């Protein structure tokens, strides 16, 4: 076990873990940040998406030892009161059905809009296609990303 110093959601954390422990499990099991979900464990579904220095990253395959001094943002840290433009758009469009994939979907969409505030339909499709929604709400997800793009600065 090694001691890791992590910057998560603007706060400093210290935790012990094996170097190869995926960040997902450190977040959930060591730090009690349960918003990031486990979906597949092989970076194929997107449920575990967090931001690493602002980039959407699959935490289920990222060893905690690879985080270093990078800044991690989870769904809990995206906004203080759930008022990020993507979160507001998700509510407005009523995207969630079962909700399991939503944290990863929202984190992916937020990273896209930070990088490209006014994405084309093709850019939305290409970015969001790596996130699986088992309920099939893809049309509402795309619509919410478009709505959020109108709310971002």
Coordinates of N, CA and C in Angstrom, one line a residue:
X1 N 0.8 -1.2 0.0 CA 0.0 0.0 0.0 C 0.9 1.2 0.0
X2 N 0.4 2.2 -0.7 CA 1.1 3.5 -0.8 C 0.1 4.6 -0.4
X3 N 0.7 5.7 0.0 CA -0.1 6.9 0.4 C -0.2 7.8 -0.8
X4 N -1.4 8.1 -1.2 CA -1.7 9.0 -2.4 C -2.3 10.3 -1.9
X5 N -1.8 11.4 -2.4 CA -2.3 12.7 -2.2 C -3.0 13.1 -3.4
X6 N -4.3 13.4 -3.3 CA -5.2 13.6 -4.5 C -5.9 15.0 -4.4
X7 N -6.1 15.6 -5.5 CA -6.9 16.8 -5.6 C -8.2 16.5 -6.3
X8 N -9.3 16.5 -5.5 CA -10.6 16.0 -6.0 C -11.6 17.1 -5.6
X9 N -12.3 17.6 -6.7 CA -13.4 18.6 -6.4 C -12.9 19.8 -5.6
X10 N -11.7 20.2 -5.9 CA -11.1 21.4 -5.2 C -10.7 21.1 -3.8
X11 N -10.7 19.9 -3.3 CA -10.2 19.6 -2.0 C -9.0 18.6 -2.0
X12 N -8.2 18.6 -1.0 CA -7.1 17.7 -0.9 C -7.5 16.5 -0.1
X13 N -7.1 15.3 -0.6 CA -7.4 14.1 0.1 C -6.1 13.3 0.2
X14 N -6.0 12.5 1.2 CA -4.9 11.5 1.4 C -5.5 10.2 1.6
X15 N -5.0 9.2 0.9 CA -5.6 7.8 1.1 C -4.5 6.8 0.8
X16 N -4.7 5.6 1.4 CA -3.8 4.5 1.1 C -4.5 3.6 0.2
X17 N -3.7 3.1 -0.8 CA -4.3 2.2 -1.8 C -3.1 1.5 -2.5
X18 N -3.4 0.4 -3.1 CA -2.4 -0.3 -4.0 C -2.3 0.6 -5.2
X19 N -1.1 0.7 -5.7 CA -0.8 1.6 -6.9 C -1.7 1.3 -8.1
X20 N -2.0 0.1 -8.3 CA -2.8 -0.3 -9.4 C -4.3 -0.3 -9.2
X21 N -4.8 0.2 -8.1 CA -6.2 0.3 -7.8 C -6.8 1.4 -8.7
X22 N -7.9 1.0 -9.4 CA -8.5 2.0 -10.3 C -9.0 3.2 -9.5
X23 N -8.9 4.4 -10.0 CA -9.4 5.6 -9.4 C -10.8 5.5 -8.9
X24 N -11.6 4.8 -9.8 CA -13.1 4.6 -9.4 C -13.2 4.0 -8.0
X25 N -12.5 3.0 -7.7 CA -12.6 2.3 -6.4 C -12.0 3.2 -5.3
X26 N -11.0 4.0 -5.6 CA -10.5 4.9 -4.5 C -11.6 5.9 -4.2
X27 N -12.2 6.5 -5.3 CA -13.2 7.5 -5.1 C -14.4 6.9 -4.2
X28 N -14.9 5.7 -4.6 CA -16.0 5.1 -4.0 C -15.7 4.5 -2.6
X29 N -14.7 3.6 -2.6 CA -14.5 2.8 -1.4 C -13.6 3.6 -0.3
X30 N -12.7 4.4 -0.8 CA -11.8 5.0 0.2 C -12.3 6.4 0.6
X31 N -12.9 7.1 -0.4 CA -13.2 8.5 -0.1 C -14.7 8.8 0.0
X32 N -15.6 7.8 -0.2 CA -17.0 7.9 0.0 C -17.7 8.8 -1.1
X33 N -17.1 8.9 -2.2 CA -17.7 9.7 -3.3 C -18.4 8.7 -4.3
X34 N -19.7 8.5 -4.1 CA -20.4 7.5 -4.7 C -21.1 7.9 -6.0
X35 N -21.0 9.1 -6.4 CA -21.6 9.5 -7.7 C -21.1 8.9 -8.9
X36 N -19.8 8.6 -8.9 CA -19.2 7.9 -10.1 C -19.5 6.5 -10.0
X37 N -20.1 5.9 -11.1 CA -20.6 4.6 -11.1 C -19.7 3.6 -11.7
X38 N -19.8 2.3 -11.3 CA -19.2 1.2 -12.0 C -20.2 0.6 -13.0
X39 N -19.7 0.5 -14.2 CA -20.5 -0.1 -15.3 C -20.0 -1.4 -15.8
X40 N -18.7 -1.3 -16.3 CA -18.2 -2.4 -17.1 C -16.8 -2.8 -16.6
X41 N -16.0 -1.9 -16.1 CA -14.7 -2.2 -15.7 C -13.6 -2.2 -16.8
X42 N -14.0 -2.0 -18.0 CA -13.1 -2.0 -19.1 C -13.2 -0.7 -20.0
X43 N -13.6 0.3 -19.5 CA -13.7 1.7 -20.1 C -14.5 1.7 -21.4
X44 N -15.6 0.9 -21.4 CA -16.4 0.8 -22.7 C -17.8 1.4 -22.5
X45 N -18.2 1.7 -21.3 CA -19.6 2.2 -21.1 C -19.7 3.6 -20.7
X46 N -18.7 4.2 -20.1 CA -18.7 5.6 -19.7 C -19.4 5.9 -18.3
X47 N -19.9 5.0 -17.6 CA -20.6 5.2 -16.4 C -19.6 5.8 -15.3
X48 N -18.3 5.5 -15.5 CA -17.3 5.9 -14.5 C -16.6 7.2 -14.9
X49 N -17.1 7.9 -15.8 CA -16.4 9.1 -16.3 C -16.3 10.2 -15.3
X50 N -15.0 10.7 -15.1 CA -14.7 11.8 -14.3 C -13.9 12.8 -15.2
X51 N -13.5 13.9 -14.7 CA -12.6 14.8 -15.4 C -11.3 14.8 -14.7
X52 N -10.3 14.6 -15.6 CA -8.9 14.7 -15.1 C -8.3 15.9 -15.8
X53 N -8.0 16.9 -15.0 CA -7.6 18.2 -15.6 C -8.5 18.7 -16.7
X54 N -9.8 18.5 -16.5 CA -10.9 19.0 -17.4 C -11.2 18.0 -18.6
X55 N -10.5 17.0 -18.7 CA -10.7 16.0 -19.8 C -11.5 14.8 -19.3
X56 N -12.5 14.4 -20.0 CA -13.3 13.2 -19.7 C -12.4 12.0 -19.7
X57 N -12.4 11.3 -18.6 CA -11.5 10.1 -18.4 C -12.3 9.0 -17.7
X58 N -12.1 7.8 -18.1 CA -12.7 6.6 -17.6 C -11.9 6.2 -16.3
X59 N -12.5 6.4 -15.2 CA -11.9 6.1 -13.9 C -11.7 4.6 -13.6
X60 N -12.5 3.8 -14.3 CA -12.4 2.3 -13.9 C -11.1 1.7 -14.4
X61 N -10.4 2.3 -15.3 CA -9.1 1.7 -15.8 C -7.9 2.6 -15.5
X62 N -8.2 3.7 -14.8 CA -7.1 4.6 -14.5 C -6.5 4.3 -13.1
X63 N -5.3 3.8 -13.1 CA -4.7 3.5 -11.8 C -4.5 4.7 -11.0
X64 N -4.8 4.7 -9.7 CA -4.6 5.8 -8.8 C -3.2 6.4 -8.9
X65 N -2.2 5.5 -9.1 CA -0.9 6.0 -9.2 C -0.6 6.9 -10.4
X66 N -1.5 6.8 -11.4 CA -1.3 7.6 -12.6 C -1.9 9.0 -12.5
X67 N -2.6 9.3 -11.4 CA -3.3 10.6 -11.2 C -2.3 11.6 -10.9
X68 N -1.3 11.3 -10.0 CA -0.3 12.3 -9.7 C -0.9 13.6 -9.1
X69 N -0.5 14.7 -9.7 CA -0.9 16.0 -9.2 C -2.1 16.5 -10.1
X70 N -2.7 15.7 -10.9 CA -3.8 16.1 -11.7 C -5.0 16.5 -10.9
X71 N -5.8 17.4 -11.4 CA -7.1 17.7 -10.7 C -8.2 16.8 -11.2
X72 N -8.8 16.2 -10.2 CA -10.0 15.3 -10.5 C -11.3 16.0 -10.2
X73 N -12.2 15.9 -11.1 CA -13.6 16.4 -10.8 C -14.5 15.2 -11.0
X74 N -15.4 15.0 -10.0 CA -16.4 14.0 -10.1 C -17.7 14.7 -10.3
X75 N -18.8 13.9 -10.4 CA -20.1 14.5 -10.6 C -20.5 15.4 -9.3
X76 N -20.0 15.0 -8.2 CA -20.2 15.8 -7.0 C -19.6 17.1 -7.0
X77 N -18.5 17.3 -7.8 CA -17.8 18.5 -7.8 C -18.1 19.4 -9.1
X78 N -18.9 18.9 -10.0 CA -19.2 19.6 -11.2 C -19.8 21.0 -10.9
X79 N -20.7 21.0 -9.9 CA -21.3 22.3 -9.4 C -21.7 22.1 -8.0
X80 N -21.7 23.2 -7.2 CA -22.0 23.1 -5.8 C -23.5 22.7 -5.6
X81 N -24.4 23.3 -6.4 CA -25.8 23.1 -6.1 C -26.6 22.4 -7.3
X82 N -25.8 21.6 -8.1 CA -26.5 20.9 -9.2 C -27.0 21.9 -10.3
X83 N -26.3 23.0 -10.4 CA -26.7 24.1 -11.3 C -25.8 24.3 -12.5
X84 N -24.9 23.3 -12.7 CA -24.1 23.4 -14.0 C -25.1 23.4 -15.1
X85 N -24.8 24.1 -16.2 CA -25.7 24.1 -17.4 C -26.1 22.7 -17.9
X86 N -25.2 21.8 -17.8 CA -25.6 20.4 -18.3 C -26.5 19.8 -17.3
X87 N -26.3 19.9 -16.0 CA -27.3 19.4 -15.1 C -28.6 20.0 -15.2
X88 N -28.7 21.3 -15.4 CA -30.0 22.0 -15.6 C -30.7 21.6 -16.9
X89 N -29.9 21.4 -17.9 CA -30.5 20.9 -19.2 C -31.0 19.5 -19.0
X90 N -30.3 18.6 -18.3 CA -30.7 17.2 -18.0 C -32.1 17.3 -17.4
X91 N -32.3 18.2 -16.4 CA -33.6 18.3 -15.7 C -34.6 18.8 -16.7
X92 N -34.3 19.9 -17.4 CA -35.2 20.5 -18.3 C -35.8 19.5 -19.4
X93 N -34.9 18.7 -19.9 CA -35.3 17.8 -21.0 C -35.8 16.5 -20.4
X94 N -35.6 16.3 -19.1 CA -36.1 15.1 -18.4 C -35.4 13.8 -19.0
X95 N -34.0 13.9 -19.0 CA -33.2 12.8 -19.6 C -33.3 11.5 -18.9
X96 N -33.1 11.6 -17.6 CA -32.9 10.3 -16.8 C -34.2 9.4 -16.9
X97 N -33.9 8.2 -17.0 CA -34.9 7.2 -16.8 C -34.5 6.4 -15.6
X98 N -33.6 5.4 -15.7 CA -33.2 4.7 -14.5 C -32.1 5.6 -13.8
X99 N -31.3 6.4 -14.6 CA -30.4 7.3 -14.0 C -29.0 6.7 -13.8
X100 N -28.8 5.4 -14.0 CA -27.5 4.8 -13.6 C -26.3 5.4 -14.4
X101 N -26.5 5.7 -15.7 CA -25.5 6.2 -16.6 C -25.3 7.7 -16.5
X102 N -26.2 8.4 -15.8 CA -26.3 9.8 -16.0 C -25.0 10.6 -15.5
X103 N -24.4 10.2 -14.4 CA -23.2 10.9 -14.0 C -22.1 10.9 -15.1
X104 N -21.9 9.7 -15.7 CA -20.9 9.6 -16.8 C -21.3 10.4 -18.0
X105 N -22.6 10.3 -18.3 CA -23.1 11.1 -19.5 C -22.9 12.6 -19.2
X106 N -23.3 13.1 -18.1 CA -23.2 14.5 -17.7 C -21.7 14.9 -17.7
X107 N -20.8 14.1 -17.2 CA -19.4 14.5 -17.1 C -18.8 14.5 -18.6
X108 N -19.3 13.6 -19.4 CA -18.8 13.6 -20.8 C -19.3 14.9 -21.5
X109 N -20.6 15.2 -21.4 CA -21.2 16.3 -22.0 C -20.5 17.6 -21.5
X110 N -20.3 17.7 -20.2 CA -19.7 18.9 -19.7 C -18.2 19.1 -20.2
X111 N -17.5 18.1 -20.3 CA -16.1 18.2 -20.9 C -16.2 18.6 -22.4
X112 N -17.2 18.1 -23.1 CA -17.4 18.5 -24.5 C -17.6 20.0 -24.6
X113 N -18.6 20.5 -23.8 CA -19.0 21.9 -23.9 C -17.9 22.8 -23.4
X114 N -17.1 22.3 -22.5 CA -15.9 23.2 -22.1 C -14.9 23.3 -23.2
X115 N -14.7 22.2 -23.9 CA -13.8 22.2 -25.1 C -14.4 22.9 -26.3
X116 N -15.7 22.7 -26.5 CA -16.3 23.2 -27.7 C -17.7 23.7 -27.3
X117 N -17.9 25.0 -26.9 CA -19.1 25.5 -26.4 C -20.3 25.4 -27.3
X118 N -20.1 25.3 -28.6 CA -21.2 25.3 -29.6 C -21.0 24.1 -30.5
X119 N -21.1 22.9 -30.0 CA -20.8 21.7 -30.9 C -21.8 21.5 -31.9
X120 N -21.4 20.9 -33.0 CA -22.3 20.5 -34.1 C -23.0 19.2 -33.6
X121 N -24.1 18.8 -34.3 CA -24.7 17.5 -34.0 C -23.8 16.4 -34.2
X122 N -22.9 16.4 -35.2 CA -21.9 15.4 -35.4 C -20.9 15.3 -34.2
X123 N -20.5 16.4 -33.7 CA -19.5 16.4 -32.6 C -20.2 15.9 -31.3
X124 N -21.5 16.2 -31.1 CA -22.2 15.7 -30.0 C -22.3 14.2 -30.1
X125 N -22.7 13.7 -31.3 CA -22.8 12.3 -31.5 C -21.5 11.6 -31.3
X126 N -20.4 12.1 -31.9 CA -19.1 11.4 -31.8 C -18.7 11.4 -30.3
X127 N -18.9 12.4 -29.6 CA -18.4 12.5 -28.2 C -19.2 11.6 -27.3
X128 N -20.5 11.7 -27.5 CA -21.4 10.9 -26.6 C -21.6 9.5 -26.9
X129 N -21.2 9.1 -28.1 CA -21.4 7.7 -28.5 C -20.6 6.7 -27.7
X130 N -19.6 7.1 -27.0 CA -18.9 6.2 -26.1 C -19.5 5.9 -24.8
X131 N -20.7 6.5 -24.5 CA -21.4 6.3 -23.3 C -22.7 5.5 -23.6
X132 N -22.8 4.5 -22.8 CA -24.0 3.6 -23.0 C -25.1 3.9 -22.1
X133 N -26.3 4.0 -22.6 CA -27.5 4.2 -21.8 C -28.4 3.0 -22.0
X134 N -28.5 2.2 -21.0 CA -29.2 0.9 -21.2 C -30.7 1.2 -21.3
X135 N -31.2 2.3 -21.0 CA -32.6 2.6 -21.2 C -32.9 3.2 -22.6
X136 N -31.9 3.6 -23.3 CA -32.0 4.1 -24.6 C -32.5 5.5 -24.7
X137 N -32.1 6.4 -23.8 CA -32.6 7.8 -23.9 C -31.7 8.7 -24.7
X138 N -31.0 8.1 -25.7 CA -30.0 8.8 -26.5 C -30.6 10.1 -27.1
X139 N -31.8 10.1 -27.6 CA -32.4 11.3 -28.2 C -32.5 12.4 -27.2
X140 N -32.9 12.1 -26.0 CA -33.0 13.1 -24.9 C -31.6 13.6 -24.5
X141 N -30.6 12.7 -24.5 CA -29.3 13.1 -24.1 C -28.8 14.1 -25.1
X142 N -28.9 13.8 -26.4 CA -28.5 14.7 -27.5 C -29.2 16.0 -27.3
X143 N -30.5 16.0 -27.1 CA -31.3 17.2 -26.9 C -30.8 18.0 -25.8
X144 N -30.5 17.4 -24.6 CA -30.0 18.1 -23.4 C -28.6 18.7 -23.7
X145 N -27.8 18.1 -24.4 CA -26.5 18.7 -24.7 C -26.7 19.9 -25.6
X146 N -27.6 19.9 -26.5 CA -27.9 21.1 -27.3 C -28.5 22.2 -26.4
X147 N -29.4 21.9 -25.5 CA -29.9 22.9 -24.6 C -28.8 23.4 -23.7
X148 N -28.0 22.6 -23.2 CA -26.9 23.1 -22.3 C -25.9 24.0 -23.1
X149 N -25.7 23.7 -24.4 CA -24.9 24.6 -25.2 C -25.4 26.0 -25.3
X150 N -26.7 26.2 -25.2 CA -27.3 27.5 -25.2 C -27.2 28.2 -23.9
X151 N -26.9 27.5 -22.8 CA -26.8 28.0 -21.5 C -25.3 28.3 -21.1
X152 N -24.4 27.8 -21.8 CA -23.0 28.0 -21.5 C -22.5 29.3 -22.1
X153 N -21.5 29.8 -21.4 CA -20.9 31.1 -21.8 C -19.9 30.9 -22.8

